[in-house]
Coordinates of C-alpha atoms and ligand atoms in Angstrom, one line a residue:
X1 CA 210.8 94.3 157.4
X2 CA 206.7 95.7 157.8
X3 CA 208.3 99.3 158.3
X4 CA 210.7 99.4 155.6
X5 CA 207.5 98.1 153.0
X6 CA 205.2 100.6 155.0
X7 CA 208.5 103.7 153.7
X8 CA 208.4 102.5 150.6
X9 CA 205.2 102.5 149.8
X10 CA 204.9 105.9 151.2
X11 CA 207.6 106.9 149.4
X12 CA 206.9 105.6 145.8
X13 CA 203.6 107.0 145.9
X14 CA 204.6 110.5 146.8
X15 CA 206.9 110.3 143.6
X16 CA 203.9 110.1 142.0
X17 CA 202.3 112.3 142.9
X18 CA 204.3 114.5 142.4
X19 CA 205.5 113.1 139.2
X20 CA 204.1 115.7 136.1
X21 CA 205.1 113.9 132.7
X22 CA 203.9 109.5 132.1
X23 CA 207.9 109.4 130.9
X24 CA 208.9 110.1 135.0
X25 CA 206.5 107.6 135.8
X26 CA 207.3 105.0 133.9
X27 CA 211.1 105.0 136.3
X28 CA 209.0 104.8 139.3
X29 CA 207.3 102.0 137.9
X30 CA 211.0 100.2 137.0
X31 CA 212.4 101.5 140.0
X32 CA 210.0 100.1 142.1
X33 CA 208.1 97.4 140.9
X34 CA 210.9 95.9 138.6
X35 CA 212.8 92.9 138.8
X36 CA 216.0 94.6 140.8
X37 CA 213.4 97.5 143.0
X38 CA 213.5 97.5 146.7
X39 CA 209.7 95.8 146.8
X40 CA 211.4 92.5 145.7
X41 CA 214.6 92.8 147.3
X42 CA 212.2 92.9 150.2
X43 CA 210.6 90.0 149.6
X44 CA 213.8 88.2 148.7
X45 CA 215.0 88.5 152.4
X46 CA 211.6 86.7 153.6
X47 CA 213.5 83.6 154.5
X48 CA 214.7 85.4 157.2
X49 CA 211.4 85.3 158.6
X50 CA 209.8 82.7 160.5
X51 CA 206.8 81.0 159.4
X52 CA 204.6 82.8 160.9
X53 CA 205.9 86.6 159.6
X54 CA 205.7 85.0 156.5
X55 CA 202.3 85.2 155.3
X56 CA 201.6 88.5 157.2
X57 CA 205.4 90.0 155.5
X58 CA 204.4 87.9 152.2
X59 CA 200.5 89.4 152.4
X60 CA 201.9 93.4 153.4
X61 CA 204.2 93.3 150.0
X62 CA 202.2 92.2 148.0
X63 CA 199.6 95.1 149.0
X64 CA 202.1 97.5 148.7
X65 CA 203.2 96.0 144.7
X66 CA 199.2 96.4 144.4
X67 CA 199.1 100.5 146.1
X68 CA 202.1 101.6 144.0
X69 CA 200.5 99.7 140.9
X70 CA 197.3 101.6 141.6
X71 CA 198.7 104.6 142.6
X72 CA 200.9 104.8 139.1
X73 CA 197.7 103.9 137.0
X74 CA 195.4 106.2 138.1
X75 CA 198.6 108.8 138.0
X76 CA 199.0 108.0 134.8
X77 CA 195.5 108.3 133.7
X78 CA 195.0 111.9 135.0
X79 CA 198.3 112.4 133.2
X80 CA 196.7 111.6 129.8
X81 CA 193.5 113.6 131.1
X82 CA 195.7 116.5 131.4
X83 CA 197.0 115.6 128.0
X84 CA 193.7 115.5 126.1
X85 CA 192.4 118.6 127.9
X86 CA 196.0 120.8 127.1
X87 CA 195.6 119.6 123.4
X88 CA 192.0 121.0 123.3
X89 CA 192.7 123.6 124.8
X90 CA 196.1 124.6 121.8
X91 CA 194.4 123.3 119.3
X92 CA 190.6 124.7 119.4
X93 CA 189.2 126.3 116.3
X94 CA 187.9 130.2 116.6
X95 CA 185.0 129.6 114.5
X96 CA 184.2 133.4 115.1
X97 CA 187.2 134.5 112.5
X98 CA 186.6 135.7 109.0
X99 CA 186.9 132.8 106.6
X100 CA 190.3 133.3 103.5
X101 CA 188.5 134.1 100.0
X102 CA 188.2 131.5 98.2
X103 CA 189.3 132.4 95.1
X104 CA 185.9 132.8 92.0
X105 CA 187.0 132.1 88.2
X106 CA 184.7 134.2 86.0
X107 CA 184.2 133.8 81.9
X108 CA 186.3 135.5 79.6
X109 CA 184.9 138.8 78.5
X110 CA 184.8 137.1 74.6
X111 CA 183.2 134.3 76.2
X112 CA 180.3 136.7 78.7
X113 CA 179.8 138.7 75.5
X114 CA 178.6 136.1 73.6
X115 CA 177.3 134.2 76.1
X116 CA 174.7 137.6 76.1
X117 CA 174.4 138.2 72.7
X118 CA 173.3 134.0 72.3
X119 CA 170.5 134.5 75.4
X120 CA 169.0 137.7 73.9
X121 CA 168.6 135.6 70.4
X122 CA 167.5 132.8 71.8
X123 CA 165.3 135.2 73.6
X124 CA 164.4 136.3 69.5
X125 CA 163.3 132.6 68.7
X126 CA 167.5 131.9 67.5
X127 CA 169.1 128.5 68.0
X128 CA 172.8 128.2 68.3
X129 CA 174.9 126.7 65.4
X130 CA 178.5 126.0 65.1
X131 CA 180.6 124.6 62.6
X132 CA 184.1 123.6 61.5
X133 CA 186.7 126.3 61.5
X134 CA 188.8 124.8 58.6
X135 CA 186.7 125.1 56.1
X136 CA 186.4 124.6 51.9
X137 CA 187.2 127.1 49.4
X138 CA 183.1 126.4 48.7
X139 CA 181.8 127.3 51.4
X140 CA 183.6 129.8 53.0
X141 CA 183.5 131.7 49.5
X142 CA 181.5 129.8 46.7
X143 CA 178.1 129.9 48.3
X144 CA 178.2 133.1 49.5
X145 CA 178.5 134.3 46.0
X146 CA 181.8 135.3 45.7
X147 CA 183.2 133.2 43.1
X148 CA 186.7 132.2 42.3
X149 CA 189.0 135.9 41.5
X150 CA 185.9 137.9 43.3
X151 CA 187.6 141.2 43.9
X152 CA 185.7 140.6 46.9
X153 CA 188.0 137.8 48.3
X154 CA 190.7 140.4 47.8
X155 CA 189.2 141.8 51.7
X156 CA 188.8 138.8 53.2
X157 CA 192.7 137.0 52.4
X158 CA 192.7 133.4 54.6
X159 CA 195.6 130.8 55.7
X160 CA 195.3 128.2 52.9
X161 CA 195.4 124.4 53.4
X162 CA 195.3 123.7 49.6
X163 CA 193.5 125.7 47.4
X164 CA 190.4 123.8 48.1
X165 CA 191.0 124.1 52.5
X166 CA 191.3 127.2 54.2
X167 CA 190.8 128.6 57.9
X168 CA 187.1 129.8 58.1
X169 CA 187.1 134.0 57.2
X170 CA 183.0 134.1 59.0
X171 CA 180.8 132.1 60.7
X172 CA 178.7 132.3 57.3
X173 CA 179.9 129.1 56.2
X174 CA 178.2 127.8 59.5
X175 CA 175.2 128.8 58.1
X176 CA 175.7 127.6 54.5
X177 CA 175.3 124.7 55.5
X178 CA 172.6 124.8 57.5
X179 CA 170.9 126.1 55.0
X180 CA 171.5 123.1 52.7
X181 CA 170.6 121.3 55.5
X182 CA 167.3 122.6 55.6
X183 CA 166.4 121.4 52.2
X184 CA 164.9 124.4 51.0
X185 CA 162.6 124.2 53.8
X186 CA 162.3 127.2 56.1
X187 CA 162.0 129.2 58.8
X188 CA 165.5 129.2 59.7
X189 CA 166.2 131.6 63.2
X190 CA 170.6 130.7 63.8
X191 CA 173.6 132.5 65.3
X192 CA 176.0 131.5 64.5
X193 CA 179.3 132.4 66.8
X194 CA 182.9 131.1 66.3
X195 CA 186.3 131.8 65.5
X196 CA 187.3 133.3 62.2
X197 CA 191.1 134.0 60.9
X198 CA 191.8 136.3 58.3
X199 CA 195.6 137.5 56.6
X200 CA 196.0 140.4 58.5
X201 CA 198.5 143.1 60.4
X202 CA 197.9 143.0 64.3
X203 CA 197.3 146.0 65.6
X204 CA 195.3 147.8 68.5
X205 CA 192.1 147.5 66.4
X206 CA 193.0 143.8 64.1
X207 CA 194.0 140.7 64.6
X208 CA 194.4 137.8 62.5
X209 CA 191.6 135.5 64.7
X210 CA 188.9 137.0 66.1
X211 CA 185.6 136.1 67.0
X212 CA 182.6 136.7 65.4
X213 CA 178.2 136.2 65.0
X214 CA 176.6 135.9 62.8
X215 CA 172.9 135.7 62.5
X216 CA 170.1 134.3 60.1
X217 CA 166.6 134.7 59.4
X218 CA 165.0 133.1 56.4
X219 CA 161.0 132.2 56.3
X220 CA 158.1 133.4 53.6
X221 CA 158.2 137.0 53.3
X222 CA 161.2 138.3 55.7
X223 CA 162.0 142.1 55.2
X224 CA 164.3 144.5 55.9
X225 CA 161.8 145.9 58.4
X226 CA 162.3 142.6 60.5
X227 CA 166.0 143.2 60.2
X228 CA 165.9 146.4 61.3
X229 CA 163.2 145.4 64.7
X230 CA 165.7 142.4 66.0
X231 CA 169.0 144.4 65.4
X232 CA 167.4 147.6 67.5
X233 CA 166.6 145.1 70.3
X234 CA 169.6 143.8 70.1
X235 CA 171.6 147.2 70.6
X236 CA 168.9 148.4 73.3
X237 CA 169.7 145.1 75.2
X238 CA 173.1 145.2 74.7
X239 CA 174.3 148.1 74.7
X240 CA 171.5 150.3 76.9
X241 CA 167.5 151.3 76.6
X242 CA 168.3 154.8 75.6
X243 CA 170.2 154.0 72.7
X244 CA 169.3 153.8 68.7
X245 CA 170.6 152.8 65.6
X246 CA 171.0 153.9 62.0
X247 CA 171.3 151.3 58.6
X248 CA 173.4 152.8 55.9
X249 CA 173.6 151.5 52.5
X250 CA 176.7 149.3 52.0
X251 CA 178.0 146.3 50.1
X252 CA 178.7 142.8 50.9
X253 CA 178.7 140.4 48.0
X254 CA 176.4 138.1 49.9
X255 CA 173.3 140.7 51.1
X256 CA 171.3 142.6 48.7
X257 CA 170.6 145.1 50.1
X258 CA 173.3 145.6 52.5
X259 CA 173.7 148.5 55.4
X260 CA 175.8 149.2 58.2
X261 CA 174.2 149.5 61.0
X262 CA 175.6 152.1 64.0
X263 CA 174.6 152.7 67.7
X264 CA 174.3 155.7 68.9
X265 CA 177.2 157.0 70.8
X266 CA 177.1 156.1 74.3
X267 CA 179.1 159.3 75.7
X268 CA 177.4 162.0 74.1
X269 CA 174.1 160.2 72.9
X270 CA 174.5 162.1 69.7
X271 CA 175.7 165.3 69.9
X272 CA 179.0 164.4 69.5
X273 CA 183.0 164.0 70.7
X274 CA 186.2 162.3 70.1
X275 CA 184.5 158.8 71.0
X276 CA 182.7 158.6 68.5
X277 CA 184.4 161.3 65.3
X278 CA 182.0 163.9 66.3
X279 CA 179.5 161.4 64.2
X280 CA 177.9 160.7 67.2
X281 CA 177.3 157.3 66.2
X282 CA 179.6 154.2 66.3
X283 CA 179.4 151.2 63.4
X284 CA 178.9 147.7 65.3
X285 CA 177.9 145.6 62.8
X286 CA 176.8 144.8 58.6
X287 CA 173.4 142.9 57.5
X288 CA 171.0 142.8 55.0
X289 CA 168.8 140.8 53.1
X290 CA 170.2 137.3 51.9
X291 CA 171.5 137.5 48.2
X292 CA 169.0 135.8 45.9
X293 CA 172.3 134.0 44.6
X294 CA 172.5 132.8 47.8
X295 CA 169.4 131.5 49.1
X296 CA 169.4 129.0 45.4
X297 CA 172.6 127.4 45.4
X298 CA 171.9 126.6 49.1
X299 CA 169.1 125.1 47.9
X300 CA 165.9 127.5 48.7
X301 CA 163.7 129.2 46.0
X302 CA 164.0 133.2 46.2
X303 CA 160.6 133.9 44.8
X304 CA 158.9 131.4 48.1
X305 CA 161.9 132.6 50.8
X306 CA 163.2 135.8 51.6
X307 CA 165.8 136.1 54.8
X308 CA 167.9 138.5 56.6
X309 CA 172.0 137.9 57.8
X310 CA 173.9 140.3 59.9
X311 CA 177.6 139.8 61.8
X312 CA 179.6 141.1 64.0
X313 CA 182.7 141.3 65.6
X314 CA 182.9 139.8 69.5
X315 CA 185.7 141.7 70.1
X316 CA 184.3 144.9 68.8
X317 CA 181.5 144.6 71.2
X318 CA 183.3 143.9 74.2
X319 CA 185.3 146.5 73.5
X320 CA 182.8 149.0 73.2
X321 CA 180.8 147.7 75.8
X322 CA 183.9 147.5 78.3
X323 CA 185.9 150.4 77.4
X324 CA 188.5 147.9 76.2
X325 CA 191.3 150.2 74.0
X326 CA 193.2 147.9 72.3
X327 CA 192.1 144.4 71.4
X328 CA 195.2 142.5 72.3
X329 CA 194.6 142.8 76.1
X330 CA 191.9 139.5 75.0
X331 CA 194.8 137.4 74.1
X332 CA 197.3 137.9 76.4
X333 CA 195.6 136.6 79.2
X334 CA 196.9 138.9 82.1
X335 CA 195.0 138.5 85.3
X336 CA 194.6 142.4 85.8
X337 CA 193.3 142.6 82.8
X338 CA 190.8 139.2 83.5
X339 CA 190.3 139.8 86.8
X340 CA 188.1 143.1 85.9
X341 CA 185.2 140.7 84.7
X342 CA 184.8 138.4 87.8
X343 CA 181.0 139.7 87.8
X344 CA 180.8 139.8 84.1
Ligands
2NL1 C1 180.1 141.9 58.4 C2 178.6 141.5 58.4 C3 177.9 139.9 57.6 C4 176.3 138.2 56.4 C5 177.4 138.9 57.3 C6 175.8 136.6 56.1 C7 175.5 134.9 55.7 C8 174.6 134.1 54.7 C9 174.2 134.9 54.0 C10 174.3 136.6 53.9 CL1 173.8 132.6 55.0 N1 175.1 136.5 54.5 N2 175.7 137.6 57.0 C11 175.6 139.6 55.9 C12 176.0 140.6 56.2 C13 177.1 140.9 56.6 O1 179.0 140.2 58.2 O2 180.7 143.0 58.9 N3 181.3 141.4 57.1 C14 182.2 140.8 56.5

């Protein structure tokens, strides 16, 4: 019996040592130490033994159980460790590999243009003012010296909700509202960016909805030379120090005198080329001295105060700066177009 038990132990331990999987070790445990296993079997036969042999064999059987159990335990531990080790090997992260690029967004070119213009004018002491896109006939036209049935209204046909409510055709109503709020006391220095609407047929250079930035400076003794200086600073900052501006006489109902402002052509620098239609100049905005009637209607005494105002199309500025050939690119949101402005 002693030999039987010792053979069983050696056999089991050999098998345990050879096992490569936890599952196999479990099976060995069941096979050798289970209720129907050989060790139990041997113990059952103890009845036949003499009283002197019984405790000796009983002790040995327990030792064999313990030895097999210990072997199983340490093997399981070893397999567990090996598995962890293998996992660590397989699942290591190579921190030296280049990372996946993070997709970065960017401002829409119109937003970038507005931000740039805002920053410049804020630097000159202006504040940014905003107002409603649905306006009254009074603020959009009347307060800007465009009475009902005035022929100049034809240039800015709009979308009407009622006879009195319409989509604003310019951001000047924001300026008229601001002047009213100041109750005849200056100074006022604001720029008003925003969406405007006109009844227009869309093509490469026209859109029924576009963005505008208007500016207004009202104070004692504001002069045309102030307007020219501010616009020159703007043009040089926005288009480049080497560019110059010129003012041409023009007409707007809300300014007197009125001018159209050109910037020197960035392609030929004034010599004349196809881009500037051989003129050497490119029109960028309209401006003028605020009409005395406009000051008066908004509560400012035109004998005490004077002011200048200007208005420019954001799409046009952006197209000139970035060489965009079709205004519709701004609205179709093609990523091939937009992705070019990531760093703007
Ligand atoms: C253009 C250029 C302009 C103004 C806008 C303005 C606003 C007030 C008073 C006087 Cl509150 N003027 N804005 C002035 C000149 C030109 O826009 O091409 N507009 C059709």
